[in-house]
mmCIF file with all atom_site columns, C-alpha atoms in Angstrom:
data_model
loop_
_atom_site.group_PDB
_atom_site.id
_atom_site.type_symbol
_atom_site.label_atom_id
_atom_site.label_alt_id
_atom_site.label_comp_id
_atom_site.label_asym_id
_atom_site.label_entity_id
_atom_site.label_seq_id
_atom_site.pdbx_PDB_ins_code
_atom_site.Cartn_x
_atom_site.Cartn_y
_atom_site.Cartn_z
_atom_site.occupancy
_atom_site.B_iso_or_equiv
_atom_site.pdbx_formal_charge
_atom_site.auth_seq_id
_atom_site.auth_comp_id
_atom_site.auth_asym_id
_atom_site.auth_atom_id
_atom_site.pdbx_PDB_model_num
ATOM 1  C CA . MET A 1 1  ? 79.303 -98.930  72.728  1.00 61.00 ? 866 MET A CA 1
ATOM 2  C CA . THR A 1 2  ? 78.470 -101.025 75.440  1.00 69.00 ? 867 THR A CA 1
ATOM 3  C CA . ASN A 1 3  ? 75.691 -100.381 78.092  1.00 71.00 ? 868 ASN A CA 1
ATOM 4  C CA . ALA A 1 4  ? 78.045 -99.525  80.592  1.00 70.00 ? 869 ALA A CA 1
ATOM 5  C CA . ASP A 1 5  ? 79.221 -96.482  78.463  1.00 87.00 ? 870 ASP A CA 1
ATOM 6  C CA . ARG A 1 6  ? 75.809 -95.618  77.355  1.00 96.00 ? 871 ARG A CA 1
ATOM 7  C CA . LEU A 1 7  ? 74.666 -92.121  78.575  1.00 98.00 ? 872 LEU A CA 1
ATOM 8  C CA . LEU A 1 8  ? 71.545 -91.455  80.274  1.00 98.00 ? 873 LEU A CA 1
ATOM 9  C CA . THR A 1 9  ? 69.371 -88.486  80.717  1.00 98.00 ? 874 THR A CA 1
ATOM 10 C CA . PRO A 1 10 ? 68.274 -87.125  84.048  1.00 98.00 ? 875 PRO A CA 1
ATOM 11 C CA . ASN A 1 11 ? 64.967 -88.174  83.386  1.00 99.00 ? 876 ASN A CA 1
ATOM 12 C CA . GLN A 1 12 ? 66.116 -91.896  82.331  1.00 98.00 ? 877 GLN A CA 1
ATOM 13 C CA . VAL A 1 13 ? 68.048 -92.130  85.429  1.00 98.00 ? 878 VAL A CA 1
ATOM 14 C CA . ALA A 1 14 ? 65.305 -90.393  87.589  1.00 98.00 ? 879 ALA A CA 1
ATOM 15 C CA . THR A 1 15 ? 62.896 -93.149  86.158  1.00 98.00 ? 880 THR A CA 1
ATOM 16 C CA . ARG A 1 16 ? 65.761 -96.127  86.937  1.00 96.00 ? 881 ARG A CA 1
ATOM 17 C CA . LEU A 1 17 ? 65.686 -94.907  90.637  1.00 97.00 ? 882 LEU A CA 1
ATOM 18 C CA . HIS A 1 18 ? 62.102 -93.780  90.901  1.00 97.00 ? 883 HIS A CA 1
ATOM 19 C CA . VAL A 1 19 ? 62.854 -90.609  92.109  1.00 98.00 ? 884 VAL A CA 1
ATOM 20 C CA . LYS A 1 20 ? 61.888 -87.269  90.586  1.00 98.00 ? 885 LYS A CA 1
ATOM 21 C CA . THR A 1 21 ? 64.522 -85.341  88.323  1.00 98.00 ? 886 THR A CA 1
ATOM 22 C CA . ARG A 1 22 ? 64.439 -82.368  91.142  1.00 98.00 ? 887 ARG A CA 1
ATOM 23 C CA . THR A 1 23 ? 65.694 -85.235  93.563  1.00 98.00 ? 888 THR A CA 1
ATOM 24 C CA . LEU A 1 24 ? 68.635 -85.605  91.051  1.00 97.00 ? 889 LEU A CA 1
ATOM 25 C CA . ALA A 1 25 ? 69.299 -82.084  90.769  1.00 98.00 ? 890 ALA A CA 1
ATOM 26 C CA . ASN A 1 26 ? 69.190 -81.780  94.685  1.00 98.00 ? 891 ASN A CA 1
ATOM 27 C CA . TRP A 1 27 ? 71.657 -84.522  94.623  1.00 97.00 ? 892 TRP A CA 1
ATOM 28 C CA . ARG A 1 28 ? 74.313 -82.989  92.135  1.00 97.00 ? 893 ARG A CA 1
ATOM 29 C CA . VAL A 1 29 ? 74.120 -79.436  94.422  1.00 97.00 ? 894 VAL A CA 1
ATOM 30 C CA . SER A 1 30 ? 74.718 -81.652  97.739  1.00 97.00 ? 895 SER A CA 1
ATOM 31 C CA . GLY A 1 31 ? 77.325 -83.880  96.236  1.00 94.00 ? 896 GLY A CA 1
ATOM 32 C CA . LYS A 1 32 ? 74.925 -87.088  96.775  1.00 94.00 ? 897 LYS A CA 1
ATOM 33 C CA . GLY A 1 33 ? 73.506 -89.500  94.303  1.00 96.00 ? 898 GLY A CA 1
ATOM 34 C CA . PRO A 1 34 ? 75.134 -90.976  91.178  1.00 97.00 ? 899 PRO A CA 1
ATOM 35 C CA . PRO A 1 35 ? 78.578 -89.458  89.381  1.00 97.00 ? 900 PRO A CA 1
ATOM 36 C CA . TYR A 1 36 ? 77.374 -87.047  86.369  1.00 98.00 ? 901 TYR A CA 1
ATOM 37 C CA . ARG A 1 37 ? 79.125 -85.106  83.550  1.00 97.00 ? 902 ARG A CA 1
ATOM 38 C CA . LYS A 1 38 ? 77.865 -82.229  81.754  1.00 97.00 ? 903 LYS A CA 1
ATOM 39 C CA . ILE A 1 39 ? 78.437 -82.237  78.001  1.00 96.00 ? 904 ILE A CA 1
ATOM 40 C CA . GLY A 1 40 ? 78.124 -79.133  76.309  1.00 96.00 ? 905 GLY A CA 1
ATOM 41 C CA . GLY A 1 41 ? 75.897 -77.824  79.295  1.00 96.00 ? 906 GLY A CA 1
ATOM 42 C CA . LEU A 1 42 ? 73.683 -80.900  79.443  1.00 98.00 ? 907 LEU A CA 1
ATOM 43 C CA . VAL A 1 43 ? 73.758 -83.397  82.433  1.00 98.00 ? 908 VAL A CA 1
ATOM 44 C CA . ARG A 1 44 ? 74.460 -87.076  81.506  1.00 98.00 ? 909 ARG A CA 1
ATOM 45 C CA . TYR A 1 45 ? 75.006 -90.084  83.582  1.00 98.00 ? 910 TYR A CA 1
ATOM 46 C CA . SER A 1 46 ? 76.973 -93.506  82.487  1.00 97.00 ? 911 SER A CA 1
ATOM 47 C CA . GLU A 1 47 ? 74.909 -96.203  82.732  1.00 97.00 ? 912 GLU A CA 1
ATOM 48 C CA . GLY A 1 48 ? 77.659 -98.222  84.453  1.00 96.00 ? 913 GLY A CA 1
ATOM 49 C CA . GLU A 1 49 ? 78.072 -95.773  87.235  1.00 96.00 ? 914 GLU A CA 1
ATOM 50 C CA . VAL A 1 50 ? 74.430 -95.261  87.790  1.00 97.00 ? 915 VAL A CA 1
ATOM 51 C CA . ASP A 1 51 ? 74.763 -98.954  88.242  1.00 96.00 ? 916 ASP A CA 1
ATOM 52 C CA . ALA A 1 52 ? 77.597 -99.180  90.243  1.00 95.00 ? 917 ALA A CA 1
ATOM 53 C CA . TRP A 1 53 ? 75.983 -96.739  92.370  1.00 96.00 ? 918 TRP A CA 1
ATOM 54 C CA . VAL A 1 54 ? 72.849 -98.444  92.956  1.00 95.00 ? 919 VAL A CA 1
ATOM 55 C CA . LEU A 1 55 ? 74.563 -101.700 94.112  1.00 94.00 ? 920 LEU A CA 1
ATOM 56 C CA . SER A 1 56 ? 76.763 -99.457  96.260  1.00 92.00 ? 921 SER A CA 1
ATOM 57 C CA . ARG A 1 57 ? 73.519 -98.549  98.259  1.00 86.00 ? 922 ARG A CA 1
ATOM 58 C CA . ARG A 1 58 ? 72.529 -102.198 98.918  1.00 84.00 ? 923 ARG A CA 1
ATOM 59 C CA . ARG A 1 59 ? 71.592 -103.161 102.425 1.00 79.00 ? 924 ARG A CA 1
ATOM 60 C CA . ARG A 1 60 ? 71.686 -106.521 104.039 1.00 77.00 ? 925 ARG A CA 1
ATOM 61 C CA . SER A 1 61 ? 69.664 -105.531 107.063 1.00 76.00 ? 926 SER A CA 1
ATOM 62 C CA . THR A 1 62 ? 67.331 -102.655 108.431 1.00 76.00 ? 927 THR A CA 1
ATOM 63 C CA . SER A 1 63 ? 69.863 -102.066 111.170 1.00 73.00 ? 928 SER A CA 1
ATOM 64 C CA . GLU A 1 64 ? 72.471 -100.975 108.604 1.00 62.00 ? 929 GLU A CA 1
ATOM 65 C CA . HIS A 1 65 ? 72.977 -97.125  108.247 1.00 62.00 ? 930 HIS A CA 1
ATOM 66 C CA . HIS A 1 66 ? 70.670 -95.757  105.449 1.00 57.00 ? 931 HIS A CA 1
ATOM 67 C CA . CYS A 1 67 ? 71.595 -92.425  103.941 1.00 58.00 ? 932 CYS A CA 1
ATOM 68 C CA . ILE A 1 68 ? 71.400 -91.418  100.178 1.00 56.00 ? 933 ILE A CA 1
ATOM 69 C CA . GLY A 1 69 ? 74.798 -90.042  98.954  1.00 52.00 ? 934 GLY A CA 1
#
């Protein structure tokens, strides 16, 4: 399994993104944040998809629109 295929828990993703797990839960409800999947009732995130989501949020200037989601 490559790092891109590795599945992360909400706690691991929250730590990487410097947010609370409750924030991730709110993002899931509102359709914001990185893509996730449910496996056997457990929420999991693909490490590669989380990394891609973080890169998609990158801004080059403070004048660029900043909105989570």
